[in-house]
Structures are given as structure tokens and as C-alpha cells.
CSV table of C-alpha atoms in Angstrom, one decimal:
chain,number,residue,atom,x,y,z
A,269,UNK,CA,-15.1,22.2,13.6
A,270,UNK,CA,-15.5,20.7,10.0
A,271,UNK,CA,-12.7,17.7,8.5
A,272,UNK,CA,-12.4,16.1,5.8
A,273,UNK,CA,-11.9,12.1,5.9
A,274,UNK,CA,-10.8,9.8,3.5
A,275,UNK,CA,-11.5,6.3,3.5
A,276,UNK,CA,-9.4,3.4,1.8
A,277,UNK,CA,-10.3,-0.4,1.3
A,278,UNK,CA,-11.8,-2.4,4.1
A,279,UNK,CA,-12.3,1.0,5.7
A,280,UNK,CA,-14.1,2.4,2.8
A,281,UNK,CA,-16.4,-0.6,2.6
A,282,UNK,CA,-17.5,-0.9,6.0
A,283,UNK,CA,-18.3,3.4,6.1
A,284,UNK,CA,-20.1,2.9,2.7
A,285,UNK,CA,-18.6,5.8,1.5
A,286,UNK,CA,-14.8,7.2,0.2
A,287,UNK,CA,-15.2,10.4,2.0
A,288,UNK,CA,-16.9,13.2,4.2
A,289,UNK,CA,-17.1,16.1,5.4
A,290,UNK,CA,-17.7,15.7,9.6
A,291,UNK,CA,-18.8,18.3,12.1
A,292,UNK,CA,-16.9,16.9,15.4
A,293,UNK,CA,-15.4,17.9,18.4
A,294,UNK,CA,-12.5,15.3,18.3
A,295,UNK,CA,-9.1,17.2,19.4
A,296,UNK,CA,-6.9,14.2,17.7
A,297,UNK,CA,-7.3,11.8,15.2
A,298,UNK,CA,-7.2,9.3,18.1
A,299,UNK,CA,-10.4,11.2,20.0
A,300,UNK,CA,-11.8,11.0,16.0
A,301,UNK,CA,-11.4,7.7,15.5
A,302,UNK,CA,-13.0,6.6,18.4
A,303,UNK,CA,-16.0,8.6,17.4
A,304,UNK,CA,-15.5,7.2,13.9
A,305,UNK,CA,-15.7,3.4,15.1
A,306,UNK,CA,-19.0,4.3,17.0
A,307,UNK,CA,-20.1,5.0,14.3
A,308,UNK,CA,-19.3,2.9,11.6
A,309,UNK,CA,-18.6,-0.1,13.5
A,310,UNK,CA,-15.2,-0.2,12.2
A,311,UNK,CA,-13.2,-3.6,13.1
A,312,UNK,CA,-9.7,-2.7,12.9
A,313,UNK,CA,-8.3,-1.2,16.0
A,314,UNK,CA,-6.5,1.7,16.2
A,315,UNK,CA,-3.4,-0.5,17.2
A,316,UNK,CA,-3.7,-1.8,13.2
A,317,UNK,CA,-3.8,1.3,12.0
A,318,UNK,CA,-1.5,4.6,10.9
A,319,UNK,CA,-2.8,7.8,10.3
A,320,UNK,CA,-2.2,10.4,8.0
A,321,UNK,CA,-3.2,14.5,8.4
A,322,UNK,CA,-3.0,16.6,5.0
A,323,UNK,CA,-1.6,13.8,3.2
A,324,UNK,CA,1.2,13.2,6.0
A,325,UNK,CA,2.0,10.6,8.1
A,326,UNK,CA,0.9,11.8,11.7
A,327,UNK,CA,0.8,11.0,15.4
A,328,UNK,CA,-2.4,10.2,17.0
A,329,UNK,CA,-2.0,12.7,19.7
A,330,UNK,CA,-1.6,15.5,16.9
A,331,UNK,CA,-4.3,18.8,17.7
A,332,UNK,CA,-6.6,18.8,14.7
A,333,UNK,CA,-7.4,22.2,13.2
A,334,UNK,CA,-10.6,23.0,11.2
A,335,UNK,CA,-10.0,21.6,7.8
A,336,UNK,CA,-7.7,19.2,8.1
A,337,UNK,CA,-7.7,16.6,5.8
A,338,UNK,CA,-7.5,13.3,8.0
A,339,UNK,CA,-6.8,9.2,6.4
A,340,UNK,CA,-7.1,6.0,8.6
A,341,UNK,CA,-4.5,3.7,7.0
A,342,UNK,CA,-5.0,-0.2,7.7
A,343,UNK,CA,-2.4,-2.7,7.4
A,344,UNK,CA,-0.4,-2.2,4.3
A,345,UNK,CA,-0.8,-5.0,0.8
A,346,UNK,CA,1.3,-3.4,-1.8
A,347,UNK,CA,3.2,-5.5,-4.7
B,1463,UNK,CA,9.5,10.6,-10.5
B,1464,UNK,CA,10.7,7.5,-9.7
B,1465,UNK,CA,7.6,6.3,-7.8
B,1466,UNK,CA,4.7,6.3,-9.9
B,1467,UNK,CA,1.3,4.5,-10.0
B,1468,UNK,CA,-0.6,3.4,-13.5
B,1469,UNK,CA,-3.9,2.3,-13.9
B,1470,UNK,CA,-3.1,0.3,-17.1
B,1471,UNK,CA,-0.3,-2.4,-17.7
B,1472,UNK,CA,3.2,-1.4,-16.8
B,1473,UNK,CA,5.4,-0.6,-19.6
B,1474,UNK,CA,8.5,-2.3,-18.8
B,1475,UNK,CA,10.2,-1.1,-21.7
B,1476,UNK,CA,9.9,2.3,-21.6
B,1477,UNK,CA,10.4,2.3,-17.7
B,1478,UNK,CA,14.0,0.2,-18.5
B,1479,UNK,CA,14.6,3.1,-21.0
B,1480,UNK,CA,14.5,5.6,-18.0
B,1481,UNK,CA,17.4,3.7,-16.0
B,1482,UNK,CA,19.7,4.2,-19.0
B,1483,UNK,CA,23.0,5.2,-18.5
B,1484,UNK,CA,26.8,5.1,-19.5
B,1485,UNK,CA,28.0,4.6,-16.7
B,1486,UNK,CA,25.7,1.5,-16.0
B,1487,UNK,CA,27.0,-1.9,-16.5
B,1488,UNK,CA,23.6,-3.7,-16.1
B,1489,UNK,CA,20.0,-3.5,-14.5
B,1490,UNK,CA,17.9,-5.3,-12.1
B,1491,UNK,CA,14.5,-5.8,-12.5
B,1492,UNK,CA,11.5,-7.2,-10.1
B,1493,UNK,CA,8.5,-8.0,-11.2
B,1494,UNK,CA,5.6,-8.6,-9.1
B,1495,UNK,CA,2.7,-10.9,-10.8
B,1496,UNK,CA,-0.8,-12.1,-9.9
B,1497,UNK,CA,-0.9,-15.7,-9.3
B,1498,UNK,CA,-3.7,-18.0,-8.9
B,1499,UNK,CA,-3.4,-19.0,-4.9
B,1500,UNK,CA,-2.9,-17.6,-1.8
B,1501,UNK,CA,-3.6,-18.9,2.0
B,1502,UNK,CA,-5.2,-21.9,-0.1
B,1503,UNK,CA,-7.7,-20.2,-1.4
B,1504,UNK,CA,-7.8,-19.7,-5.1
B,1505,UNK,CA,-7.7,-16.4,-6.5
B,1506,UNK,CA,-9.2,-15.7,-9.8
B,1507,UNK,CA,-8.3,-11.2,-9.6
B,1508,UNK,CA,-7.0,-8.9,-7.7
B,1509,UNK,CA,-8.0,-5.4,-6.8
B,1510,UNK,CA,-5.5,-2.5,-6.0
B,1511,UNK,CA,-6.3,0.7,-4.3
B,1512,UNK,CA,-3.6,3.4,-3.0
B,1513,UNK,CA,-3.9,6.5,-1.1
B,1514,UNK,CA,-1.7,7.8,-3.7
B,1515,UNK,CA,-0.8,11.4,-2.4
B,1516,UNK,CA,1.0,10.0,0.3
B,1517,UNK,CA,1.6,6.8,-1.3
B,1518,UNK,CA,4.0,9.0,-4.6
B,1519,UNK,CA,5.7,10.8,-1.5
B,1520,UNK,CA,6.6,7.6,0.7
B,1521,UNK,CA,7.2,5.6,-2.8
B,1522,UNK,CA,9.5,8.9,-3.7
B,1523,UNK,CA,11.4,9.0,0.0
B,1524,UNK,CA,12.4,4.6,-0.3
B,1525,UNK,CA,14.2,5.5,-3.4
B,1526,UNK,CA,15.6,8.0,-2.2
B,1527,UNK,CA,16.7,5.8,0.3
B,1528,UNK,CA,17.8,3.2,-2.0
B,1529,UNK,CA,20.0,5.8,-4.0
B,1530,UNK,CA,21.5,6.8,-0.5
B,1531,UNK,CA,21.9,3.4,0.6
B,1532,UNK,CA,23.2,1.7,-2.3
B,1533,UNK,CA,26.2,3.5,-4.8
B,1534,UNK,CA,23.6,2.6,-8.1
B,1535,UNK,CA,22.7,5.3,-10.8
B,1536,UNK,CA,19.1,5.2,-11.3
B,1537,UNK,CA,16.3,3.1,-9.7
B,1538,UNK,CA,12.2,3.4,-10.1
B,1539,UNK,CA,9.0,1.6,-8.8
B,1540,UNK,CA,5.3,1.6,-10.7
B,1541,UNK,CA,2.8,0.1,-9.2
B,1542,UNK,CA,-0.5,-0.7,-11.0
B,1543,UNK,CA,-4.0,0.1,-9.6
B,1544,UNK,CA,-7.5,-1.1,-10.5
B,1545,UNK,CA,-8.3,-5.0,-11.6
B,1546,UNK,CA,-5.6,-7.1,-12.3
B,1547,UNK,CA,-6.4,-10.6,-13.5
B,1548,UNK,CA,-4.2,-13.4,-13.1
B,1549,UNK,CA,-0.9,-13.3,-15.1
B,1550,UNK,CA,-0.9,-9.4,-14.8
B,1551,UNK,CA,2.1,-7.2,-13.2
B,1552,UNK,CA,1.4,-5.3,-10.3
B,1553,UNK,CA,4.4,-3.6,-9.4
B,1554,UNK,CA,8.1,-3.0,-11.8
B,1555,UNK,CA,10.7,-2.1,-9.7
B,1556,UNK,CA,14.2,-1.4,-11.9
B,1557,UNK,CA,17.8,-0.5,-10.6
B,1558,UNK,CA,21.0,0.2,-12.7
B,1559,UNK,CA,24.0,0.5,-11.6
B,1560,UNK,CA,27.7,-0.1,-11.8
B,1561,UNK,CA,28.3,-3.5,-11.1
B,1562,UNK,CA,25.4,-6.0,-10.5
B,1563,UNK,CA,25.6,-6.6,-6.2
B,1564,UNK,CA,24.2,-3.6,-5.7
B,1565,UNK,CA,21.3,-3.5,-8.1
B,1566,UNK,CA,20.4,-6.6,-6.3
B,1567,UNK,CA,20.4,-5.2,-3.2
B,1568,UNK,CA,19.0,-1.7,-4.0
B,1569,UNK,CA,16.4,-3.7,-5.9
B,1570,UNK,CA,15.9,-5.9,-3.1
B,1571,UNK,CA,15.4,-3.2,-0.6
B,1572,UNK,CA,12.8,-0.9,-3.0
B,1573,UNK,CA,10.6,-3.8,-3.0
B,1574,UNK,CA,10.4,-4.6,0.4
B,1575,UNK,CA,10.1,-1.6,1.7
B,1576,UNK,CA,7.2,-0.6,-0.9
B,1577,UNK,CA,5.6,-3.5,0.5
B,1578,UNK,CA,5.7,-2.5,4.1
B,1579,UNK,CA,5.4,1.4,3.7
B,1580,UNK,CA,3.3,2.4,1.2
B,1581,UNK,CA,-0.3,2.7,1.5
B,1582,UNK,CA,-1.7,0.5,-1.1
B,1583,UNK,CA,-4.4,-2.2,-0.2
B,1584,UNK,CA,-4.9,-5.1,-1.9
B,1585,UNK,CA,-8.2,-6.8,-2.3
B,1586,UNK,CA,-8.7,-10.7,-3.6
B,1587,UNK,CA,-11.1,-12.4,-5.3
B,1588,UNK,CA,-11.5,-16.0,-4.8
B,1589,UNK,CA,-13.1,-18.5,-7.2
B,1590,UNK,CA,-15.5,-19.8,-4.1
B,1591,UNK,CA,-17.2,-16.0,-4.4
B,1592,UNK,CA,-15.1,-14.8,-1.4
B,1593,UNK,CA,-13.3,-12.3,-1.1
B,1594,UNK,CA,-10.6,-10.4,1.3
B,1595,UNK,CA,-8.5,-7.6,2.0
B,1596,UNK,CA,-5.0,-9.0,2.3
B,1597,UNK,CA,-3.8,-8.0,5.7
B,1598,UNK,CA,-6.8,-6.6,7.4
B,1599,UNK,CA,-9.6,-9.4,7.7
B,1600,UNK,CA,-7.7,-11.9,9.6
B,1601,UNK,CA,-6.0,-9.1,11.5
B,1602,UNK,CA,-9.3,-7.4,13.1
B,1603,UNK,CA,-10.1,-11.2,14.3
B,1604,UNK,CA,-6.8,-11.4,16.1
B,1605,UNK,CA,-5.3,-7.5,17.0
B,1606,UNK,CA,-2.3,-9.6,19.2
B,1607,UNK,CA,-0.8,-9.8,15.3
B,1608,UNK,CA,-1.2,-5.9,15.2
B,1609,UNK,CA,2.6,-4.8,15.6
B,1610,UNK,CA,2.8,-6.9,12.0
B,1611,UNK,CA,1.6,-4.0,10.4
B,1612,UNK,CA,2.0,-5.0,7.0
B,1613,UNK,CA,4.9,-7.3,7.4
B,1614,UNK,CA,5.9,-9.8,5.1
B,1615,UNK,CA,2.4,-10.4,3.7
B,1616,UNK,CA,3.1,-12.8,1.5
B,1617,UNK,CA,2.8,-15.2,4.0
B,1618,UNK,CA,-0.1,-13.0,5.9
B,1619,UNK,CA,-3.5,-14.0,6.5
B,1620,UNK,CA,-6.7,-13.2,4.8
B,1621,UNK,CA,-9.5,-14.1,6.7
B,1622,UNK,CA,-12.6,-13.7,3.7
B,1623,UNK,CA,-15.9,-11.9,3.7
B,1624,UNK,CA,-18.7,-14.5,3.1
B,1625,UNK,CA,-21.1,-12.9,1.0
């Protein structure tokens, strides 16, 4: 199935991109991130990290459906 | 709205103008600045970025909160994205309300929570060449600090990228 993934700062930087379309077989954004760090070598672990589904906060264990639009969020830096 | 982001310089007097009322007897205002240090390291600019979908809606829901929380009559929160140089403001929260104790407090909470909640990163620049996302660098070196998530950063680590 296709998603859509957003990356923001430090995430962003180490993908080399802001966003893409992936073919994958990852059921949760969990299963997809680990796919995502083999990838991209990414060095903040999931712990460190939130996720968001269609511009929603979400639990890692939630089933991802074709489409979804899926956001790692690292450690927070606002104000 | 009374979350909002801007990608020039916040206009504190127009945003004041929003909080108006007659039933008010005062405002609070916070305003959060770039300054020139942080973790020792001197910073010459900032950079902002927000996932600002969710960022309006979370932003939205803590003044919500606020209003809920605290008996006040209006309260907002702009942040700014993009460069800032030193000097400039990167976040305007206001609160009006009845009596001044809680437009303190409502004020108080708004930006704290904003800083813990909202998904905005910030990146600094430092005058050796360096540079670091506040929150994340020093983090992926040492996860035990994980559960932080975003907690009181202003004293939070920065571990830089040599270039």
C-alpha cells in the first residue's frame, strides 16, 4: 500500500527530503518506522518520538490504511 | 483563531487589539525573544519550523484549555516561523481578563504548554559554524533522557552538528 510521509527538522535533514510517497508493507507506524530508520539511518529512537496520522496525534500500534498521511514528530523546541 | 503561526514579525499591536474587551480590566503579555547564548554556545539566528496542521489544532485545543482553566475573556498565541536573528520575537502569547491573577496564570500556562505540545522545532546557529536542533541532537546520543520529551528546554541540551 502507498503513504504519504512528512518529514520535519532533524528528521527532514537526515532523509534529504520533506516528503514521499512509499510503497510498504508496514501495518503501524511503529512496523514503518522501523523500516524508515533502515533506511535513512535515522538517530532518534522511536522512544523520542510522537506520531501523527492524517494530521492527528496517533498510537504506534494504530492499522495504517492506503493513503494515510503519516508525521514522525521529534522532541518538541517551540517559543 | 487564537493560535496562529506568521512567517514575518509578530504584530503585537494588532494581536493586543484582538483581546479587547469591556469587561477586561488588563492584559498579560509574554514575549518570547532570541537571545545570543544558549548551552554556552553562542548563537548568532535561529530557525523555526512547525508541522503547522497539527501544530494550529494543538495550539487551538491549549487555549481552549486556558479559557476553561482560567475565568479570563480572551487569550491568543503567534508564533513566528522562518529565520529569526537575534533580538527578534518568536512567540506573543496575550491574555485579558478581569482581574490580573489570572491573566498571569492563563498566560503562564499557554506558554508552557505551547512549549511542550506543539510541534515546532527549533534549529540554532552558532557563531563557531555549528549548528543544532534544540532537543534532538543531544537526545539521540543519550535516549535514557527520552521521557523528557520536550520538557523545559530552556535548560535542554543541544549536542551540535560539526560541519
Amino acid at each position: 500500500m502507498q503513504l504519504k510521509i512528512q518529514y520535519y527538522a532533524l528528521m527532514r535533514e537526515q532523509a534529504g527530503r520533506s516528503e514521499e510517497t512509499l510503497d510498504t508493507s508496514a501495518a503501524t507506524p511503529a512496523d514503518l518506522y522501523c523500516e524508515l530508520v533502515a533506511r535513512y539511518g535515522f538517530t532518534l529512537s522511536r522512544e523520542q518520538l510522537k506520531v501523527a496520522v492524517n494530521s492527528e496525534f496517533s498510537e504506534w500500534s494504530r492499522p495504517l490504511a492506503a493513503g494515510d498521511a503519516v508525521v514522525f514528530i521529534p522532541p518538541v523546541a517551540g517559543g | 483563531m487564537r493560535f496562529r503561526f506568521t512567517q514575518t514579525a509578530i504584530d503585537t499591536t494588532r494581536a493586543r487589539g484582538e483581546l479587547l474587551d469591556l469587561g477586561a480590566g488588563g492584559y498579560v503579555s509574554f514575549e518570547g525573544w532570541v537571545r545570543d547564548h544558549n548551552e554556552g554556545q553562542e548563537v548568532t539566528r535561529l530557525e523555526y519550523e512547525a508541522f503547522q496542521e497539527l501544530a494550529v489544532k494543538e495550539g487551538e485545543r491549549i487555549v481552549a484549555e486556558a479559557l476553561r482553566r482560567f475565568p479570563v475573556k480572551h487569550a491568543l498565541c503567534i508564533h513566528r516561523v522562518g529565520t529569526l536573528a537575534l533580538r527578534d520575537m518568536a512567540v506573543w502569547v496575550g491574555v485579558s481578563s478581569a482581574h490580573r491573577g489570572e491573566a498571569f496564570d492563563a498566560c503562564r500556562f499557554i506558554i508552557d504548554e505551547v512549549k511542550h505540545r506543539v510541534p515546532i522545532w527549533k534549529k540554532e546557529h552558532y557563531r563557531s559554524g555549528d549548528s543544532g536542533w534544540v532537543n534532538c541532537e543531544r537526545c539521540a546520543a543519550a535516549p535514557d533522557h527520552a521521557h523528557d520529551h520536550g520538557r523545559d528546554h530552556d535548560e535542554a541540551a543541544v549536542l551540535t552538528i560539526h560541519k
